[in-house]
Amino acid sequence: MKRLLVPLLLVFALLAAPAFAEVKVGYVDLQKALNLSESGKAAKEKIAASVKNYEGTIQIRQEEIKKLKDELEKQSMALSADARSAKERDYQQKLKEFQRFTKDIQEELQQKDADFTRQIIEDLLKIVQEIGASEGMSMVFEKSESSVLYADKSADLTDKVIERYNAQFKKQGGK
């Protein structure tokens, strides 16, 4: 029985080989496309500008809180218990407001980043589908450390996707 099984498997493999030879597979590094595309760079610049804009406000508020704390420490011996307590409450209130403010900013920036990323990825996926269809690809995988362990560079569509996406981005006026 084993004598018959091995030749049968070989015949099956030879018959199936032409079918597999026509399978065209590619992959795209979406993270690279996201980082190197013009739209991705523009999104990073917008986020960086927002961060820089908030840094000034944060620094001013930090200095106000530090000033309150310094005043509280310097005047604590000279103040009555009620006055010292009132200043401590004021300081604690300002500190809480500052912490809330920085947390809100952080969440806002993370949301902006997620929105930009989602939109760019959606656009990139449309381009991947167009390229895959126009080049007769059977499958296009996303390259990541856990999903593609090895792939020949000739199957890498990332630069082509970035190029086409950048052209589309410029056509739309860089928005």
PDB file of C-alpha atoms in Angstrom:
ATOM      1  CA  MET A   1       0.000   0.000   0.000  1.00  0.00           C
ATOM      2  CA  LYS A   2       2.853   2.406   0.850  1.00  0.00           C
ATOM      3  CA  ARG A   3       4.437   1.659  -2.519  1.00  0.00           C
ATOM      4  CA  LEU A   4       1.333   2.951  -4.261  1.00  0.00           C
ATOM      5  CA  LEU A   5       0.820   5.977  -2.006  1.00  0.00           C
ATOM      6  CA  VAL A   6       4.174   7.701  -2.680  1.00  0.00           C
ATOM      7  CA  PRO A   7       3.894   7.646  -6.508  1.00  0.00           C
ATOM      8  CA  LEU A   8       0.274   8.725  -6.247  1.00  0.00           C
ATOM      9  CA  LEU A   9       1.271  11.746  -4.146  1.00  0.00           C
ATOM     10  CA  LEU A  10       4.002  12.645  -6.642  1.00  0.00           C
ATOM     11  CA  VAL A  11       1.553  12.501  -9.549  1.00  0.00           C
ATOM     12  CA  PHE A  12      -0.897  14.649  -7.603  1.00  0.00           C
ATOM     13  CA  ALA A  13       1.850  17.188  -6.797  1.00  0.00           C
ATOM     14  CA  LEU A  14       2.902  17.393 -10.444  1.00  0.00           C
ATOM     15  CA  LEU A  15      -0.678  17.877 -11.595  1.00  0.00           C
ATOM     16  CA  ALA A  16      -1.293  20.551  -8.988  1.00  0.00           C
ATOM     17  CA  ALA A  17       1.982  22.407  -9.659  1.00  0.00           C
ATOM     18  CA  PRO A  18       0.778  24.330 -12.751  1.00  0.00           C
ATOM     19  CA  ALA A  19      -2.241  25.556 -10.815  1.00  0.00           C
ATOM     20  CA  PHE A  20       0.004  26.868  -8.045  1.00  0.00           C
ATOM     21  CA  ALA A  21       2.454  28.389 -10.534  1.00  0.00           C
ATOM     22  CA  GLU A  22      -0.211  30.874 -11.641  1.00  0.00           C
ATOM     23  CA  VAL A  23      -0.842  32.138  -8.142  1.00  0.00           C
ATOM     24  CA  LYS A  24       0.625  35.632  -7.894  1.00  0.00           C
ATOM     25  CA  VAL A  25       1.180  36.873  -4.374  1.00  0.00           C
ATOM     26  CA  GLY A  26       2.368  40.246  -3.094  1.00  0.00           C
ATOM     27  CA  TYR A  27       2.759  42.017   0.185  1.00  0.00           C
ATOM     28  CA  VAL A  28       2.639  45.574   1.473  1.00  0.00           C
ATOM     29  CA  ASP A  29       4.255  47.071   4.539  1.00  0.00           C
ATOM     30  CA  LEU A  30       1.378  49.314   5.621  1.00  0.00           C
ATOM     31  CA  GLN A  31       3.371  50.827   8.479  1.00  0.00           C
ATOM     32  CA  LYS A  32       6.099  51.907   6.068  1.00  0.00           C
ATOM     33  CA  ALA A  33       3.488  53.247   3.623  1.00  0.00           C
ATOM     34  CA  LEU A  34       1.802  55.125   6.455  1.00  0.00           C
ATOM     35  CA  ASN A  35       5.070  56.683   7.617  1.00  0.00           C
ATOM     36  CA  LEU A  36       6.571  57.486   4.214  1.00  0.00           C
ATOM     37  CA  SER A  37       3.513  58.623   2.276  1.00  0.00           C
ATOM     38  CA  GLU A  38       3.001  62.369   1.808  1.00  0.00           C
ATOM     39  CA  SER A  39      -0.336  62.139   3.585  1.00  0.00           C
ATOM     40  CA  GLY A  40       1.264  60.308   6.511  1.00  0.00           C
ATOM     41  CA  LYS A  41       4.007  62.910   6.760  1.00  0.00           C
ATOM     42  CA  ALA A  42       1.414  65.723   6.598  1.00  0.00           C
ATOM     43  CA  ALA A  43      -0.603  64.068   9.378  1.00  0.00           C
ATOM     44  CA  LYS A  44       2.515  63.784  11.544  1.00  0.00           C
ATOM     45  CA  GLU A  45       3.257  67.464  10.952  1.00  0.00           C
ATOM     46  CA  LYS A  46      -0.300  68.420  11.974  1.00  0.00           C
ATOM     47  CA  ILE A  47      -0.006  66.371  15.178  1.00  0.00           C
ATOM     48  CA  ALA A  48       3.428  67.875  15.917  1.00  0.00           C
ATOM     49  CA  ALA A  49       2.021  71.401  15.383  1.00  0.00           C
ATOM     50  CA  SER A  50      -0.826  70.633  17.811  1.00  0.00           C
ATOM     51  CA  VAL A  51       1.659  69.319  20.376  1.00  0.00           C
ATOM     52  CA  LYS A  52       3.806  72.426  20.011  1.00  0.00           C
ATOM     53  CA  ASN A  53       0.725  74.627  20.324  1.00  0.00           C
ATOM     54  CA  TYR A  54      -0.247  72.975  23.611  1.00  0.00           C
ATOM     55  CA  GLU A  55       3.302  72.986  25.002  1.00  0.00           C
ATOM     56  CA  GLY A  56       3.201  76.751  25.505  1.00  0.00           C
ATOM     57  CA  THR A  57      -0.081  76.584  27.401  1.00  0.00           C
ATOM     58  CA  ILE A  58       1.153  73.667  29.506  1.00  0.00           C
ATOM     59  CA  GLN A  59       4.352  75.494  30.405  1.00  0.00           C
ATOM     60  CA  ILE A  60       2.451  78.628  31.483  1.00  0.00           C
ATOM     61  CA  ARG A  61       0.087  76.577  33.655  1.00  0.00           C
ATOM     62  CA  GLN A  62       2.985  74.599  35.164  1.00  0.00           C
ATOM     63  CA  GLU A  63       4.720  77.830  36.131  1.00  0.00           C
ATOM     64  CA  GLU A  64       1.500  79.132  37.748  1.00  0.00           C
ATOM     65  CA  ILE A  65       1.192  75.950  39.822  1.00  0.00           C
ATOM     66  CA  LYS A  66       4.852  76.084  40.825  1.00  0.00           C
ATOM     67  CA  LYS A  67       4.438  79.718  41.842  1.00  0.00           C
ATOM     68  CA  LEU A  68       1.404  78.811  43.982  1.00  0.00           C
ATOM     69  CA  LYS A  69       3.334  75.997  45.637  1.00  0.00           C
ATOM     70  CA  ASP A  70       6.349  78.232  46.316  1.00  0.00           C
ATOM     71  CA  GLU A  71       4.097  80.917  47.837  1.00  0.00           C
ATOM     72  CA  LEU A  72       2.373  78.326  49.976  1.00  0.00           C
ATOM     73  CA  GLU A  73       5.699  77.009  51.307  1.00  0.00           C
ATOM     74  CA  LYS A  74       7.109  80.490  51.969  1.00  0.00           C
ATOM     75  CA  GLN A  75       3.990  81.839  53.662  1.00  0.00           C
ATOM     76  CA  SER A  76       2.886  78.715  55.515  1.00  0.00           C
ATOM     77  CA  MET A  77       4.415  79.822  58.864  1.00  0.00           C
ATOM     78  CA  ALA A  78       3.055  83.357  58.618  1.00  0.00           C
ATOM     79  CA  LEU A  79      -0.491  82.391  57.578  1.00  0.00           C
ATOM     80  CA  SER A  80      -3.308  81.518  59.922  1.00  0.00           C
ATOM     81  CA  ALA A  81      -4.570  77.933  59.806  1.00  0.00           C
ATOM     82  CA  ASP A  82      -7.653  79.005  57.809  1.00  0.00           C
ATOM     83  CA  ALA A  83      -5.642  81.053  55.320  1.00  0.00           C
ATOM     84  CA  ARG A  84      -3.076  78.257  54.866  1.00  0.00           C
ATOM     85  CA  SER A  85      -5.888  75.724  54.381  1.00  0.00           C
ATOM     86  CA  ALA A  86      -7.539  77.975  51.774  1.00  0.00           C
ATOM     87  CA  LYS A  87      -4.249  78.353  49.883  1.00  0.00           C
ATOM     88  CA  GLU A  88      -3.654  74.584  49.994  1.00  0.00           C
ATOM     89  CA  ARG A  89      -7.162  73.944  48.583  1.00  0.00           C
ATOM     90  CA  ASP A  90      -6.518  76.526  45.865  1.00  0.00           C
ATOM     91  CA  TYR A  91      -3.213  74.853  45.018  1.00  0.00           C
ATOM     92  CA  GLN A  92      -4.780  71.364  44.969  1.00  0.00           C
ATOM     93  CA  GLN A  93      -7.651  72.606  42.793  1.00  0.00           C
ATOM     94  CA  LYS A  94      -5.239  74.184  40.283  1.00  0.00           C
ATOM     95  CA  LEU A  95      -3.137  71.008  40.261  1.00  0.00           C
ATOM     96  CA  LYS A  96      -6.226  68.842  39.547  1.00  0.00           C
ATOM     97  CA  GLU A  97      -7.336  71.193  36.759  1.00  0.00           C
ATOM     98  CA  PHE A  98      -3.860  71.043  35.251  1.00  0.00           C
ATOM     99  CA  GLN A  99      -3.784  67.223  35.393  1.00  0.00           C
ATOM    100  CA  ARG A 100      -7.250  67.072  33.804  1.00  0.00           C
ATOM    101  CA  PHE A 101      -6.165  69.544  31.134  1.00  0.00           C
ATOM    102  CA  THR A 102      -3.043  67.533  30.197  1.00  0.00           C
ATOM    103  CA  LYS A 103      -5.026  64.275  30.187  1.00  0.00           C
ATOM    104  CA  ASP A 104      -7.660  65.838  27.888  1.00  0.00           C
ATOM    105  CA  ILE A 105      -4.944  67.094  25.554  1.00  0.00           C
ATOM    106  CA  GLN A 106      -3.312  63.693  25.444  1.00  0.00           C
ATOM    107  CA  GLU A 107      -6.641  62.017  24.620  1.00  0.00           C
ATOM    108  CA  GLU A 108      -7.406  64.620  21.963  1.00  0.00           C
ATOM    109  CA  LEU A 109      -4.024  64.115  20.290  1.00  0.00           C
ATOM    110  CA  GLN A 110      -4.383  60.324  20.410  1.00  0.00           C
ATOM    111  CA  GLN A 111      -7.828  60.629  18.831  1.00  0.00           C
ATOM    112  CA  LYS A 112      -6.508  62.897  16.074  1.00  0.00           C
ATOM    113  CA  ASP A 113      -3.673  60.463  15.405  1.00  0.00           C
ATOM    114  CA  ALA A 114      -6.102  57.532  15.277  1.00  0.00           C
ATOM    115  CA  ASP A 115      -8.421  59.440  12.902  1.00  0.00           C
ATOM    116  CA  PHE A 116      -5.556  60.342  10.553  1.00  0.00           C
ATOM    117  CA  THR A 117      -4.210  56.793  10.649  1.00  0.00           C
ATOM    118  CA  ARG A 118      -7.610  55.199   9.994  1.00  0.00           C
ATOM    119  CA  GLN A 119      -8.281  57.465   6.998  1.00  0.00           C
ATOM    120  CA  ILE A 120      -4.834  56.885   5.482  1.00  0.00           C
ATOM    121  CA  ILE A 121      -5.056  53.117   5.974  1.00  0.00           C
ATOM    122  CA  GLU A 122      -8.500  53.064   4.316  1.00  0.00           C
ATOM    123  CA  ASP A 123      -7.100  54.976   1.341  1.00  0.00           C
ATOM    124  CA  LEU A 124      -4.011  52.746   1.163  1.00  0.00           C
ATOM    125  CA  LEU A 125      -6.158  49.617   1.189  1.00  0.00           C
ATOM    126  CA  LYS A 126      -8.156  50.923  -1.786  1.00  0.00           C
ATOM    127  CA  ILE A 127      -4.910  51.432  -3.680  1.00  0.00           C
ATOM    128  CA  VAL A 128      -3.652  47.981  -2.681  1.00  0.00           C
ATOM    129  CA  GLN A 129      -6.864  46.492  -4.059  1.00  0.00           C
ATOM    130  CA  GLU A 130      -6.493  48.462  -7.303  1.00  0.00           C
ATOM    131  CA  ILE A 131      -2.883  47.365  -7.739  1.00  0.00           C
ATOM    132  CA  GLY A 132      -3.705  43.784  -6.812  1.00  0.00           C
ATOM    133  CA  ALA A 133      -6.525  43.650  -9.355  1.00  0.00           C
ATOM    134  CA  SER A 134      -4.614  45.420 -12.138  1.00  0.00           C
ATOM    135  CA  GLU A 135      -1.557  43.182 -11.720  1.00  0.00           C
ATOM    136  CA  GLY A 136      -3.550  39.967 -11.497  1.00  0.00           C
ATOM    137  CA  MET A 137      -2.589  39.203  -7.920  1.00  0.00           C
ATOM    138  CA  SER A 138      -4.304  36.290  -6.249  1.00  0.00           C
ATOM    139  CA  MET A 139      -3.465  37.591  -2.804  1.00  0.00           C
ATOM    140  CA  VAL A 140      -1.772  40.564  -1.175  1.00  0.00           C
ATOM    141  CA  PHE A 141      -0.618  40.208   2.408  1.00  0.00           C
ATOM    142  CA  GLU A 142       0.240  42.838   4.955  1.00  0.00           C
ATOM    143  CA  LYS A 143       3.855  42.616   5.952  1.00  0.00           C
ATOM    144  CA  SER A 144       4.317  42.610   9.659  1.00  0.00           C
ATOM    145  CA  GLU A 145       6.713  40.850  11.935  1.00  0.00           C
ATOM    146  CA  SER A 146       4.164  38.202  12.873  1.00  0.00           C
ATOM    147  CA  SER A 147       2.401  37.509   9.575  1.00  0.00           C
ATOM    148  CA  VAL A 148       5.087  37.303   6.875  1.00  0.00           C
ATOM    149  CA  LEU A 149       8.199  35.484   7.933  1.00  0.00           C
ATOM    150  CA  TYR A 150       9.890  35.591   4.553  1.00  0.00           C
ATOM    151  CA  ALA A 151       9.042  37.177   1.245  1.00  0.00           C
ATOM    152  CA  ASP A 152      11.064  37.882  -1.840  1.00  0.00           C
ATOM    153  CA  LYS A 153      11.578  41.615  -2.418  1.00  0.00           C
ATOM    154  CA  SER A 154      10.031  41.261  -5.885  1.00  0.00           C
ATOM    155  CA  ALA A 155       6.652  40.624  -4.223  1.00  0.00           C
ATOM    156  CA  ASP A 156       6.882  43.847  -2.199  1.00  0.00           C
ATOM    157  CA  LEU A 157       4.264  46.325  -3.450  1.00  0.00           C
ATOM    158  CA  THR A 158       4.890  48.919  -0.732  1.00  0.00           C
ATOM    159  CA  ASP A 159       6.831  51.433  -2.845  1.00  0.00           C
ATOM    160  CA  LYS A 160       4.302  51.131  -5.648  1.00  0.00           C
ATOM    161  CA  VAL A 161       1.447  51.762  -3.191  1.00  0.00           C
ATOM    162  CA  ILE A 162       3.242  54.784  -1.703  1.00  0.00           C
ATOM    163  CA  GLU A 163       3.952  56.191  -5.168  1.00  0.00           C
ATOM    164  CA  ARG A 164       0.344  55.830  -6.304  1.00  0.00           C
ATOM    165  CA  TYR A 165      -0.997  57.147  -3.004  1.00  0.00           C
ATOM    166  CA  ASN A 166       1.291  60.195  -3.151  1.00  0.00           C
ATOM    167  CA  ALA A 167       0.128  60.924  -6.700  1.00  0.00           C
ATOM    168  CA  GLN A 168      -3.491  60.727  -5.544  1.00  0.00           C
ATOM    169  CA  PHE A 169      -2.670  62.912  -2.516  1.00  0.00           C
ATOM    170  CA  LYS A 170      -1.125  65.602  -4.747  1.00  0.00           C
ATOM    171  CA  LYS A 171      -4.084  65.451  -7.143  1.00  0.00           C
ATOM    172  CA  GLN A 172      -6.380  66.223  -4.219  1.00  0.00           C
ATOM    173  CA  GLY A 173      -4.312  69.265  -3.317  1.00  0.00           C
ATOM    174  CA  GLY A 174      -2.348  67.633  -0.497  1.00  0.00           C
ATOM    175  CA  LYS A 175      -5.330  67.246   1.828  1.00  0.00           C
TER     176      LYS A 175
END
